[in-house]
CSV table of C-alpha atoms in Angstrom, one decimal:
chain,number,residue,atom,x,y,z
A,9,MET,CA,33.2,-50.8,-89.9
A,10,ASP,CA,35.8,-48.3,-91.3
A,11,VAL,CA,37.2,-48.7,-94.9
A,12,LYS,CA,40.7,-49.9,-94.0
A,13,GLU,CA,39.2,-52.8,-92.2
A,14,VAL,CA,37.5,-54.0,-95.0
A,15,LYS,CA,40.2,-54.1,-97.1
A,16,VAL,CA,42.3,-55.9,-94.9
A,17,MET,CA,39.5,-58.4,-94.4
A,18,LYS,CA,39.1,-59.0,-98.1
A,19,LYS,CA,42.7,-59.9,-98.3
A,20,ILE,CA,42.8,-62.4,-95.7
A,21,LEU,CA,39.2,-64.0,-96.9
A,22,SER,CA,40.7,-64.4,-100.5
A,23,ALA,CA,43.9,-66.0,-99.2
A,24,ASN,CA,41.9,-68.1,-97.0
A,25,ASP,CA,39.6,-69.3,-100.0
A,26,LYS,CA,42.7,-70.2,-102.0
A,27,ILE,CA,44.0,-72.4,-99.7
A,28,ALA,CA,40.8,-73.9,-99.1
A,29,SER,CA,40.3,-74.7,-102.8
A,30,GLU,CA,43.4,-76.4,-103.0
A,31,LEU,CA,42.8,-78.5,-99.7
A,32,ARG,CA,39.4,-79.6,-101.4
A,33,VAL,CA,41.3,-80.9,-104.6
A,34,GLU,CA,43.8,-82.7,-102.7
A,35,LEU,CA,41.7,-84.6,-100.4
A,36,ASP,CA,39.6,-85.4,-103.4
A,37,LYS,CA,42.6,-87.0,-105.0
A,38,LYS,CA,43.3,-89.0,-101.9
A,39,GLY,CA,39.8,-90.0,-101.7
A,40,ILE,CA,38.8,-88.5,-98.3
A,41,LEU,CA,35.6,-86.9,-97.5
A,42,PHE,CA,36.2,-83.5,-95.4
A,43,MET,CA,33.1,-82.4,-93.6
A,44,ASN,CA,32.8,-79.1,-91.4
A,45,LEU,CA,30.6,-79.3,-88.6
A,46,MET,CA,29.2,-75.6,-87.3
A,47,SER,CA,26.9,-75.1,-84.5
A,48,SER,CA,26.3,-72.9,-81.3
A,49,PRO,CA,28.1,-74.1,-78.3
A,50,GLY,CA,26.7,-77.2,-76.7
A,51,SER,CA,24.5,-78.6,-79.6
A,52,GLY,CA,26.1,-82.1,-79.4
A,53,LYS,CA,28.8,-82.1,-82.2
A,54,THR,CA,31.4,-84.1,-80.1
A,55,THR,CA,28.7,-86.4,-78.8
A,56,LEU,CA,27.8,-87.0,-82.5
A,57,MET,CA,31.6,-87.8,-83.5
A,58,GLU,CA,32.0,-90.1,-80.7
A,59,LEU,CA,28.7,-92.0,-81.9
A,60,THR,CA,30.1,-91.7,-85.3
A,61,ALA,CA,33.6,-93.1,-84.3
A,62,LYS,CA,31.7,-96.2,-83.2
A,63,ASN,CA,30.6,-97.0,-86.9
A,64,LEU,CA,33.7,-95.6,-88.8
A,65,GLY,CA,36.6,-96.5,-86.5
A,66,GLU,CA,39.6,-95.4,-87.7
A,67,LYS,CA,38.3,-94.6,-91.4
A,68,MET,CA,37.6,-91.3,-89.7
A,69,CYS,CA,39.8,-88.4,-87.9
A,70,VAL,CA,38.6,-85.2,-86.3
A,71,ILE,CA,40.2,-81.7,-86.1
A,72,GLU,CA,38.8,-80.0,-83.2
A,73,GLY,CA,38.3,-76.2,-83.0
A,74,ASP,CA,38.2,-74.6,-79.5
A,75,ILE,CA,39.3,-71.3,-77.9
A,76,GLN,CA,40.5,-73.0,-74.8
A,77,THR,CA,40.9,-76.8,-73.4
A,78,THR,CA,41.7,-80.0,-75.3
A,79,LEU,CA,38.3,-81.4,-73.6
A,80,ASP,CA,36.6,-82.3,-76.8
A,81,ALA,CA,40.0,-83.9,-78.4
A,82,ASP,CA,40.4,-85.8,-75.3
A,83,ARG,CA,36.9,-87.4,-75.6
A,84,ILE,CA,37.6,-88.2,-79.3
A,85,ALA,CA,40.9,-89.9,-78.5
A,86,LYS,CA,39.1,-92.0,-75.8
A,87,ALA,CA,36.7,-93.2,-78.7
A,88,GLY,CA,39.8,-94.7,-80.3
A,89,ILE,CA,40.4,-92.3,-83.3
A,90,GLN,CA,42.8,-89.9,-84.3
A,91,ALA,CA,42.0,-86.6,-82.8
A,92,TYR,CA,44.0,-82.9,-83.4
A,93,GLN,CA,43.0,-80.0,-81.3
A,94,ILE,CA,43.5,-76.3,-82.5
A,95,ASN,CA,43.3,-74.0,-79.9
A,96,THR,CA,42.7,-70.0,-80.7
A,97,GLY,CA,42.9,-68.9,-77.2
A,98,PRO,CA,46.6,-68.0,-77.7
A,99,PHE,CA,46.1,-66.3,-81.0
A,100,GLY,CA,43.5,-63.9,-79.6
A,101,GLY,CA,40.6,-66.1,-79.1
A,102,ASP,CA,39.6,-66.5,-82.7
A,103,CYS,CA,35.8,-67.2,-83.1
A,104,HIS,CA,36.2,-69.5,-86.1
A,105,LEU,CA,38.7,-71.8,-88.0
A,106,GLU,CA,40.5,-70.7,-91.3
A,107,SER,CA,41.9,-73.1,-93.9
A,108,SER,CA,45.6,-72.6,-93.4
A,109,TRP,CA,45.0,-73.9,-89.7
A,110,ILE,CA,43.3,-77.0,-91.1
A,111,LYS,CA,45.9,-77.5,-93.8
A,112,SER,CA,48.7,-77.7,-91.1
A,113,ALA,CA,46.3,-80.0,-88.9
A,114,ILE,CA,46.1,-82.6,-91.6
A,115,GLU,CA,49.7,-82.4,-92.2
A,116,GLU,CA,50.2,-83.6,-88.8
A,117,ILE,CA,47.7,-86.6,-89.1
A,118,ASP,CA,48.3,-90.2,-90.5
A,119,LEU,CA,45.8,-90.3,-93.5
A,120,GLU,CA,46.9,-94.0,-94.6
A,121,LYS,CA,43.6,-95.5,-93.3
A,122,VAL,CA,41.3,-92.2,-93.3
A,123,GLU,CA,38.3,-91.9,-95.5
A,124,PHE,CA,36.6,-89.3,-93.5
A,125,ILE,CA,37.8,-85.9,-92.0
A,126,PHE,CA,35.4,-84.1,-89.7
A,127,VAL,CA,36.3,-80.5,-88.5
A,128,GLU,CA,34.5,-79.6,-85.5
A,129,ASN,CA,34.5,-76.0,-85.7
A,130,ILE,CA,34.5,-73.3,-82.9
A,131,GLY,CA,31.0,-73.1,-81.2
A,132,ASN,CA,29.5,-70.3,-82.8
A,133,LEU,CA,26.6,-70.2,-85.3
A,134,VAL,CA,27.9,-66.7,-86.7
A,135,CYS,CA,31.7,-66.3,-87.7
A,136,PRO,CA,32.6,-69.9,-88.8
A,137,ALA,CA,30.0,-69.3,-91.7
A,138,GLU,CA,31.9,-66.6,-93.0
A,139,PHE,CA,35.2,-68.7,-93.6
A,140,ASP,CA,35.7,-71.6,-96.3
A,141,VAL,CA,37.9,-74.3,-94.6
A,142,GLY,CA,38.1,-76.3,-97.5
A,143,ALA,CA,35.4,-79.0,-96.6
A,144,HIS,CA,33.4,-80.8,-99.4
A,145,ILE,CA,30.2,-80.6,-97.2
A,146,ASN,CA,29.4,-78.1,-94.6
A,147,ALA,CA,26.9,-79.4,-92.0
A,148,VAL,CA,25.2,-77.2,-89.4
A,149,VAL,CA,24.3,-78.8,-85.8
A,150,LEU,CA,21.0,-77.3,-84.2
A,151,SER,CA,19.8,-78.8,-81.1
A,152,VAL,CA,15.9,-78.8,-80.5
A,153,THR,CA,16.5,-76.8,-77.1
A,154,GLU,CA,17.8,-73.6,-79.0
A,155,GLY,CA,14.1,-72.9,-80.6
A,156,GLU,CA,12.8,-73.1,-83.9
A,157,ASP,CA,13.8,-69.4,-85.0
A,158,LYS,CA,17.4,-70.0,-85.2
A,159,PRO,CA,17.5,-70.5,-89.0
A,160,LEU,CA,15.8,-67.3,-89.8
A,161,LYS,CA,18.1,-65.3,-87.0
A,162,TYR,CA,21.3,-67.2,-88.1
A,163,PRO,CA,20.9,-67.6,-91.7
A,164,LEU,CA,24.4,-67.8,-93.3
A,165,ALA,CA,25.3,-70.9,-91.4
A,166,PHE,CA,22.1,-72.4,-92.6
A,167,GLN,CA,22.9,-71.2,-96.4
A,168,THR,CA,26.5,-72.3,-96.6
A,169,SER,CA,25.3,-75.7,-95.4
A,170,SER,CA,23.8,-78.6,-97.3
A,171,VAL,CA,22.8,-80.8,-94.3
A,172,CYS,CA,21.4,-80.0,-91.1
A,173,ILE,CA,21.8,-82.3,-88.3
A,174,ILE,CA,18.7,-81.6,-85.6
A,175,SER,CA,19.9,-83.1,-82.5
A,176,LYS,CA,18.6,-83.8,-79.0
A,177,ILE,CA,15.2,-84.9,-80.2
A,178,ASP,CA,14.7,-87.0,-77.2
A,179,LEU,CA,14.0,-83.8,-75.4
A,180,LEU,CA,11.1,-82.8,-77.3
A,181,PRO,CA,8.2,-84.0,-75.2
A,182,TYR,CA,9.7,-81.4,-72.4
A,183,LEU,CA,9.8,-78.2,-74.8
A,184,ASP,CA,7.2,-76.1,-76.1
A,185,ILE,CA,8.8,-76.6,-79.4
A,186,LYS,CA,7.7,-78.3,-82.5
A,187,ILE,CA,10.2,-80.1,-84.9
A,188,GLU,CA,7.8,-79.2,-87.9
A,189,ASP,CA,8.5,-75.5,-87.1
A,190,ILE,CA,12.3,-76.2,-87.0
A,191,ARG,CA,12.3,-77.8,-90.4
A,192,LYS,CA,9.9,-75.2,-91.9
A,193,ASN,CA,12.4,-72.5,-91.0
A,194,ILE,CA,15.5,-74.2,-92.3
A,195,GLN,CA,13.6,-74.8,-95.5
A,196,LYS,CA,12.7,-71.2,-95.3
A,197,VAL,CA,16.6,-70.0,-95.6
A,198,ASN,CA,17.8,-73.0,-97.5
A,199,PRO,CA,15.1,-75.0,-99.5
A,200,LYS,CA,17.7,-77.9,-100.6
A,201,MET,CA,19.0,-78.7,-97.1
A,202,THR,CA,19.3,-82.1,-96.1
A,203,ILE,CA,17.8,-82.7,-92.5
A,204,ILE,CA,18.8,-85.5,-90.4
A,205,GLU,CA,17.1,-85.6,-87.0
A,206,LEU,CA,18.7,-87.8,-84.5
A,207,SER,CA,19.1,-88.4,-80.6
A,208,ALA,CA,22.8,-89.3,-79.4
A,209,LYS,CA,20.9,-90.6,-76.2
A,210,ASN,CA,18.3,-93.3,-77.5
A,211,GLY,CA,20.2,-93.5,-80.7
A,212,ASP,CA,17.0,-92.6,-82.9
A,213,GLY,CA,18.2,-91.3,-86.3
A,214,LEU,CA,21.8,-92.6,-85.9
A,215,ASP,CA,21.0,-94.9,-88.9
A,216,GLY,CA,20.3,-92.4,-91.2
A,217,TRP,CA,23.3,-90.2,-90.3
A,218,ILE,CA,25.7,-93.1,-91.1
A,219,GLU,CA,24.0,-94.0,-94.3
A,220,PHE,CA,24.1,-90.0,-95.5
A,221,LEU,CA,27.8,-90.3,-94.9
A,222,LYS,CA,28.7,-93.6,-96.5
A,223,LYS,CA,26.5,-92.2,-99.9
B,24,MET,CA,46.0,-62.3,-87.8
B,25,ASP,CA,48.3,-60.0,-89.8
B,26,VAL,CA,50.0,-56.9,-88.3
B,27,LYS,CA,47.7,-54.7,-90.2
B,28,GLU,CA,44.5,-56.2,-89.1
B,29,VAL,CA,45.9,-55.9,-85.6
B,30,LYS,CA,46.5,-52.1,-85.7
B,31,VAL,CA,42.9,-51.5,-87.4
B,32,MET,CA,41.5,-53.8,-84.6
B,33,LYS,CA,43.2,-51.6,-82.0
B,34,LYS,CA,41.8,-48.4,-83.1
B,35,ILE,CA,38.4,-49.8,-83.4
B,36,LEU,CA,38.5,-51.1,-79.9
B,37,SER,CA,39.6,-47.8,-78.2
B,38,ALA,CA,37.0,-45.8,-80.0
B,39,ASN,CA,34.5,-48.2,-79.0
B,40,ASP,CA,35.6,-48.3,-75.3
B,41,LYS,CA,35.7,-44.3,-75.2
B,42,ILE,CA,32.1,-44.3,-76.2
B,43,ALA,CA,31.2,-47.1,-73.7
B,44,SER,CA,32.7,-45.2,-70.9
B,45,GLU,CA,31.1,-42.1,-71.7
B,46,LEU,CA,27.5,-43.8,-72.0
B,47,ARG,CA,28.2,-45.6,-68.7
B,48,VAL,CA,28.6,-42.4,-67.0
B,49,GLU,CA,25.7,-40.8,-68.5
B,50,LEU,CA,23.3,-43.6,-67.7
B,51,ASP,CA,24.6,-43.2,-64.2
B,52,LYS,CA,23.6,-39.6,-63.9
B,53,LYS,CA,20.1,-40.3,-65.1
B,54,GLY,CA,19.7,-43.2,-62.5
B,55,ILE,CA,19.5,-46.0,-65.1
B,56,LEU,CA,21.0,-49.6,-64.8
B,57,PHE,CA,22.3,-50.9,-67.9
B,58,MET,CA,22.8,-54.7,-68.1
B,59,ASN,CA,24.4,-56.2,-71.0
B,60,LEU,CA,23.2,-60.2,-71.6
B,61,MET,CA,25.4,-62.4,-73.4
B,62,SER,CA,24.8,-66.1,-74.4
B,63,SER,CA,24.7,-68.9,-77.2
B,64,PRO,CA,21.9,-68.7,-79.5
B,65,GLY,CA,18.7,-70.0,-77.8
B,66,SER,CA,19.7,-69.9,-74.3
B,67,GLY,CA,16.8,-68.3,-73.3
B,68,LYS,CA,17.4,-64.5,-73.0
B,69,THR,CA,14.3,-63.2,-74.8
B,70,THR,CA,12.2,-65.6,-72.6
B,71,LEU,CA,14.0,-64.1,-69.5
B,72,MET,CA,13.3,-60.6,-70.6
B,73,GLU,CA,9.7,-61.3,-71.2
B,74,LEU,CA,9.1,-62.6,-67.7
B,75,THR,CA,11.3,-59.6,-66.2
B,76,ALA,CA,8.8,-57.3,-67.9
B,77,LYS,CA,6.0,-58.7,-66.0
B,78,ASN,CA,7.6,-57.5,-62.9
B,79,LEU,CA,9.4,-54.2,-64.1
B,80,GLY,CA,7.0,-53.1,-66.6
B,81,GLU,CA,7.6,-49.7,-67.9
B,82,LYS,CA,10.6,-49.2,-65.9
B,83,MET,CA,12.5,-51.3,-68.2
B,84,CYS,CA,13.3,-51.4,-72.1
B,85,VAL,CA,15.2,-53.7,-74.2
B,86,ILE,CA,17.5,-53.3,-77.3
B,87,GLU,CA,17.7,-56.3,-79.1
B,88,GLY,CA,20.8,-57.3,-81.1
B,89,ASP,CA,20.5,-59.9,-84.0
B,90,ILE,CA,21.8,-60.4,-87.4
B,91,GLN,CA,18.4,-60.6,-89.0
B,92,THR,CA,14.8,-60.6,-88.1
B,93,THR,CA,13.0,-58.6,-85.6
B,94,LEU,CA,11.5,-61.5,-83.9
B,95,ASP,CA,12.8,-60.9,-80.5
B,96,ALA,CA,11.9,-57.1,-80.4
B,97,ASP,CA,8.4,-58.1,-81.7
B,98,ARG,CA,8.0,-60.4,-78.5
B,99,ILE,CA,9.2,-57.9,-76.2
B,100,ALA,CA,6.9,-55.2,-77.7
B,101,LYS,CA,4.0,-57.7,-77.0
B,102,ALA,CA,5.2,-57.8,-73.5
B,103,GLY,CA,4.0,-54.0,-73.6
B,104,ILE,CA,7.5,-52.6,-73.1
B,105,GLN,CA,9.9,-50.5,-75.2
B,106,ALA,CA,12.0,-52.6,-77.6
B,107,TYR,CA,14.6,-51.4,-80.0
B,108,GLN,CA,16.1,-53.7,-82.6
B,109,ILE,CA,19.5,-53.6,-83.8
B,110,ASN,CA,20.0,-55.7,-87.0
B,111,THR,CA,23.9,-56.3,-88.0
B,112,GLY,CA,22.8,-58.3,-91.1
B,113,PRO,CA,22.8,-55.2,-93.7
B,114,PHE,CA,26.3,-54.2,-92.0
B,115,GLY,CA,28.1,-57.6,-92.9
B,116,GLY,CA,26.2,-59.7,-90.4
B,117,ASP,CA,28.5,-58.6,-87.4
B,118,CYS,CA,28.7,-61.1,-84.8
B,119,HIS,CA,28.9,-58.6,-81.8
B,120,LEU,CA,27.2,-55.1,-80.8
B,121,GLU,CA,29.2,-52.1,-80.3
B,122,SER,CA,28.9,-49.0,-78.1
B,123,SER,CA,28.1,-46.8,-80.8
B,124,TRP,CA,25.2,-48.7,-82.3
B,125,ILE,CA,23.9,-48.9,-78.4
B,126,LYS,CA,24.3,-45.0,-77.8
B,127,SER,CA,22.2,-44.5,-81.2
B,128,ALA,CA,19.5,-47.0,-80.1
B,129,ILE,CA,19.1,-45.4,-76.6
B,130,GLU,CA,18.9,-41.9,-78.2
B,131,GLU,CA,15.8,-43.3,-79.7
B,132,ILE,CA,14.2,-44.5,-76.5
B,133,ASP,CA,11.8,-42.3,-74.2
B,134,LEU,CA,13.8,-42.7,-71.0
B,135,GLU,CA,11.4,-40.6,-68.7
B,136,LYS,CA,10.0,-43.7,-66.7
B,137,VAL,CA,13.0,-46.2,-67.6
B,138,GLU,CA,15.2,-47.3,-64.7
B,139,PHE,CA,16.6,-50.4,-66.3
B,140,ILE,CA,18.1,-51.0,-69.9
B,141,PHE,CA,18.9,-54.3,-71.1
B,142,VAL,CA,20.5,-55.2,-74.0
B,143,GLU,CA,20.2,-58.4,-75.6
B,144,ASN,CA,23.7,-59.0,-77.4
B,145,ILE,CA,24.0,-61.3,-80.8
B,146,GLY,CA,23.7,-65.1,-79.9
B,147,ASN,CA,27.2,-65.8,-79.6
B,148,LEU,CA,29.4,-66.7,-76.6
B,149,VAL,CA,32.8,-65.7,-78.0
B,150,CYS,CA,32.6,-62.2,-79.9
B,151,PRO,CA,30.3,-60.0,-78.0
B,152,ALA,CA,32.8,-60.5,-74.6
B,153,GLU,CA,35.6,-58.7,-76.7
B,154,PHE,CA,33.6,-55.5,-77.0
B,155,ASP,CA,32.6,-53.1,-74.0
B,156,VAL,CA,29.0,-51.7,-75.0
B,157,GLY,CA,29.0,-49.4,-71.7
B,158,ALA,CA,26.9,-51.6,-69.5
B,159,HIS,CA,27.1,-51.6,-65.8
B,160,ILE,CA,26.9,-55.2,-65.5
B,161,ASN,CA,27.6,-57.9,-68.0
B,162,ALA,CA,25.7,-61.1,-67.3
B,163,VAL,CA,26.0,-64.4,-69.1
B,164,VAL,CA,23.2,-66.6,-69.6
B,165,LEU,CA,24.0,-70.4,-69.8
B,166,SER,CA,21.3,-73.2,-70.5
B,167,VAL,CA,21.7,-76.4,-68.8
B,168,THR,CA,21.4,-78.0,-72.0
B,169,GLU,CA,24.6,-76.6,-73.4
B,170,GLY,CA,26.5,-78.6,-71.0
B,171,GLU,CA,28.8,-78.3,-68.1
B,172,ASP,CA,32.0,-77.7,-69.7
B,173,LYS,CA,31.2,-74.5,-71.4
B,174,PRO,CA,32.7,-72.1,-68.9
B,175,LEU,CA,36.1,-73.6,-69.4
B,176,LYS,CA,35.8,-73.4,-73.4
B,177,TYR,CA,34.5,-70.0,-73.7
B,178,PRO,CA,36.2,-68.1,-70.6
B,179,LEU,CA,36.1,-64.7,-72.0
B,180,ALA,CA,32.4,-64.3,-71.7
B,181,PHE,CA,32.4,-65.5,-68.2
B,182,GLN,CA,35.4,-63.6,-66.9
B,183,THR,CA,33.9,-60.1,-68.3
B,184,SER,CA,30.6,-61.0,-66.7
B,185,SER,CA,29.7,-60.6,-63.0
B,186,VAL,CA,26.6,-62.4,-62.9
B,187,CYS,CA,25.3,-65.9,-64.6
B,188,ILE,CA,22.1,-66.9,-65.0
B,189,ILE,CA,21.9,-70.8,-65.4
B,190,SER,CA,18.5,-71.0,-67.2
B,191,LYS,CA,16.2,-74.0,-68.2
B,192,ILE,CA,16.9,-75.9,-64.8
B,193,ASP,CA,13.4,-77.6,-65.2
B,194,LEU,CA,15.2,-79.8,-68.1
B,195,LEU,CA,18.0,-81.0,-65.5
B,196,PRO,CA,16.0,-84.7,-64.9
B,197,TYR,CA,16.3,-85.5,-68.3
B,198,LEU,CA,19.9,-84.4,-69.1
B,199,ASP,CA,23.2,-86.4,-68.1
B,200,ILE,CA,24.5,-83.1,-66.6
B,201,LYS,CA,24.9,-82.0,-62.9
B,202,ILE,CA,24.5,-78.3,-61.8
B,203,GLU,CA,27.1,-78.5,-59.3
B,204,ASP,CA,29.4,-79.3,-62.1
B,205,ILE,CA,28.2,-76.1,-64.1
B,206,ARG,CA,28.5,-74.3,-61.0
B,207,LYS,CA,32.4,-75.4,-60.3
B,208,ASN,CA,33.3,-74.9,-64.1
B,209,ILE,CA,31.9,-71.2,-63.5
B,210,GLN,CA,33.7,-70.7,-60.4
B,211,LYS,CA,37.2,-72.0,-61.8
B,212,VAL,CA,37.0,-69.2,-64.6
B,213,ASN,CA,35.4,-66.5,-62.4
B,214,PRO,CA,35.3,-67.4,-58.8
B,215,LYS,CA,33.3,-64.0,-57.8
B,216,MET,CA,30.7,-64.6,-60.2
B,217,THR,CA,27.0,-64.1,-58.7
B,218,ILE,CA,24.9,-67.2,-59.9
B,219,ILE,CA,21.2,-67.3,-60.3
B,220,GLU,CA,19.4,-70.6,-61.2
B,221,LEU,CA,16.1,-70.7,-62.8
B,222,SER,CA,13.4,-72.0,-64.9
B,223,ALA,CA,11.2,-69.8,-67.4
B,224,LYS,CA,8.9,-72.6,-67.8
B,225,ASN,CA,7.9,-73.3,-64.3
B,226,GLY,CA,9.1,-69.8,-62.5
B,227,ASP,CA,11.5,-71.4,-60.2
B,228,GLY,CA,14.4,-68.8,-59.4
B,229,LEU,CA,12.7,-65.9,-60.8
B,230,ASP,CA,12.0,-64.1,-57.4
B,231,GLY,CA,16.0,-64.2,-57.0
B,232,TRP,CA,16.6,-62.5,-60.4
B,233,ILE,CA,14.2,-59.8,-59.6
B,234,GLU,CA,15.6,-59.1,-56.0
B,235,PHE,CA,19.1,-59.2,-57.6
B,236,LEU,CA,17.9,-56.4,-60.2
B,237,LYS,CA,16.1,-54.4,-57.8
B,238,LYS,CA,19.3,-54.3,-55.4
């Protein structure tokens, strides 16, 4: 990375952080909890949102970040809740979301009944962790099929999050992976992490997730 | 993205492309095939390399790209073949590999018996696709657990690759996913893609992969 790039990146990051902080305070005042979900592609973020919608209904809305397609926002809208799609494809296919885009998205949403805003960040376990989007809680979703070593290999996403949802636990019997090893590796990089294990397929662990949100 | 950043990025990309082209020509002269493997975290790239090593032995070597840890290079070295680890963590946790780093890595490898160089890029379905690393073949690995929509949502990785390995097909009976839908979506974004389906667990499809490499 040459010196010029570092300078420009610093400027972008500090502008991003300023908007993120303002957004956090503003939503606090409105009594709205803002959670930012980060993960690899296909870990089950959208499915988790569909299931959460069944419990929270119009109290929640979802901002979807994707490079291309409105597939995820369409799924959320079908669940009967407000969904807003950000596509980074037309702007160079950006690999993460930034706070100014979230701010613009929130301005388009009817917040009257909303108590929870979820952002589904771009499916990427690396870059989104470098950008504060203004959330009160960062959460990382890790599917058991991704392997027990991922927290060690992608530590920043786990270090900048306070809750980790281990998803697809119904597949454990068919994998050579022990959930204890996943848990151990999460705790190695972030000893304070709240860990929630769940299966969207059979509903295991879903009550714990909803309870966590309502607290 | 502000104008300054765009300018700097253009300069970096063109320097990267120049080194990549030179590397490709140099390896051609030596009769070495260089394949760049891209995928989400946990799609099974390292497992595929371990199995490939059983067939190609010392004819192959692997350059591992990771943000942190030498876990993957350790696994490859255990399989008895040359492994070289690039960690981007100390340099800002870069989310992709660049051609100059690959060039430096190749200079450290004993190429005498090597006919195949594989690069396991950083687990990320977005950024690595933007950087030519000098490979003759870009390949994308997609595990069936990631869902059938991923080619549509992350098109660049599929458009810059000529072969797609669909992995973990042994898990299909436990998922609500049809492999025909994955195939259809790959062909929508890249109609010329060679598709290889395999299971590292039971060995299905492995012969087809080795045959493809030897061609």
